[in-house]
Tab-separated table of C-alpha atoms in Angstrom:
chain	number	residue	atom	x	y	z
O	1	THR	CA	-1.495	6.976	5.383
O	2	LEU	CA	-1.360	8.127	8.987
O	3	LEU	CA	-5.136	8.325	9.147
O	4	ILE	CA	-5.460	4.777	7.834
O	5	GLN	CA	-2.889	3.662	10.369
O	6	LYS	CA	-4.280	5.499	13.408
O	7	ILE	CA	-8.079	5.661	12.932
O	8	PRO	CA	-9.156	2.991	10.439
O	9	GLN	CA	-12.604	2.545	12.033
O	10	GLU	CA	-13.608	6.129	11.261
O	11	LEU	CA	-12.548	5.766	7.607
O	12	VAL	CA	-14.442	2.562	6.803
O	13	LYS	CA	-17.065	4.413	4.787
O	14	HIS	CA	-14.305	5.985	2.646
O	15	ARG	CA	-12.435	2.753	1.839
O	16	LYS	CA	-13.208	2.861	-1.876
O	17	GLU	CA	-11.848	6.394	-2.282
O	18	LEU	CA	-8.776	5.609	-0.180
O	19	ILE	CA	-7.751	2.572	-2.222
O	20	LYS	CA	-8.424	4.398	-5.499
O	21	PHE	CA	-6.153	7.219	-4.341
O	22	GLY	CA	-3.330	4.839	-3.433
O	23	TRP	CA	-3.788	2.652	-6.504
O	24	ASN	CA	-3.646	5.645	-8.870
O	25	HIS	CA	-0.364	6.751	-7.337
O	26	LEU	CA	1.119	3.286	-7.906
O	27	LYS	CA	0.986	4.027	-11.635
O	28	ARG	CA	3.206	7.128	-11.365
O	29	GLU	CA	6.580	7.355	-13.078
O	30	ASP	CA	8.230	9.057	-10.093
O	31	THR	CA	9.973	6.407	-7.999
O	32	SER	CA	9.519	8.195	-4.691
O	33	SER	CA	5.814	8.802	-5.276
O	34	LYS	CA	5.308	5.186	-6.283
O	35	GLN	CA	7.088	3.824	-3.199
O	36	TRP	CA	5.098	6.044	-0.836
O	37	ALA	CA	1.959	4.829	-2.602
O	38	PHE	CA	3.045	1.260	-1.805
O	39	ILE	CA	3.350	2.256	1.862
O	40	ASN	CA	-0.148	3.743	1.711
O	41	VAL	CA	-1.664	0.687	0.029
O	42	CYS	CA	0.074	-1.682	2.449
O	43	HIS	CA	-1.361	0.216	5.428
O	44	PHE	CA	-4.764	0.014	3.736
O	45	LEU	CA	-4.440	-3.750	3.202
O	46	ASP	CA	-3.313	-4.198	6.796
O	47	ALA	CA	-6.240	-2.191	8.192
O	48	TYR	CA	-9.097	-3.485	6.015
O	49	GLN	CA	-10.234	-6.784	4.535
O	50	ALA	CA	-8.979	-7.311	0.992
O	51	PRO	CA	-9.016	-10.274	-1.391
O	52	GLU	CA	-5.947	-12.491	-1.200
O	53	LYS	CA	-5.374	-11.907	-4.898
O	54	ILE	CA	-4.892	-8.155	-4.337
O	55	ILE	CA	-2.559	-8.680	-1.376
O	56	LEU	CA	-0.418	-11.095	-3.381
O	57	GLN	CA	-0.407	-8.745	-6.375
O	58	VAL	CA	0.964	-5.904	-4.240
O	59	PHE	CA	3.465	-8.254	-2.574
O	60	VAL	CA	4.834	-9.456	-5.923
O	61	ALA	CA	5.029	-5.873	-7.241
O	62	LEU	CA	7.057	-4.899	-4.182
O	63	LEU	CA	9.414	-7.836	-4.670
O	64	ARG	CA	9.963	-6.800	-8.298
O	65	THR	CA	10.974	-3.267	-7.340
O	66	CYS	CA	14.670	-2.989	-8.046
O	67	GLN	CA	15.533	0.713	-7.606
O	68	PRO	CA	18.332	0.933	-5.024
O	69	GLU	CA	17.205	4.379	-3.820
O	70	ALA	CA	13.799	2.926	-2.864
O	71	ARG	CA	15.140	-0.040	-0.915
O	72	THR	CA	14.212	1.293	2.545
O	73	LEU	CA	10.664	2.210	1.505
O	74	VAL	CA	10.191	-1.208	-0.097
O	75	ARG	CA	11.429	-2.876	3.079
O	76	ASP	CA	9.031	-0.769	5.171
O	77	ALA	CA	6.129	-1.641	2.853
O	78	LEU	CA	6.985	-5.348	3.041
O	79	ASP	CA	7.127	-5.163	6.848
O	80	ILE	CA	3.632	-3.660	6.862
O	81	LEU	CA	2.198	-6.103	4.318
O	82	THR	CA	3.711	-9.345	5.596
O	83	PRO	CA	1.200	-9.846	8.468
O	84	ALA	CA	-1.687	-9.461	5.984
O	85	LEU	CA	-0.415	-12.225	3.697
O	86	PRO	CA	-2.644	-15.280	3.419
């Protein structure tokens, strides 16, 4: 996540692997792992071009998250993703 955030230009050729990594972690059962995956994916969507459909899909999934212990991570992810919204 920090690499995507700090040096996105150097990682352009690895975009496919980066989004696969984040997307696979979104399917985890562990709440903490899933929320950190949202942070990762939101940084990815902020740094690189993505279809509007994908951005909206992640946005809606974040809005549907209702675990109280994950509230701060969801808020952080929404703050990252909001500028990328169409």
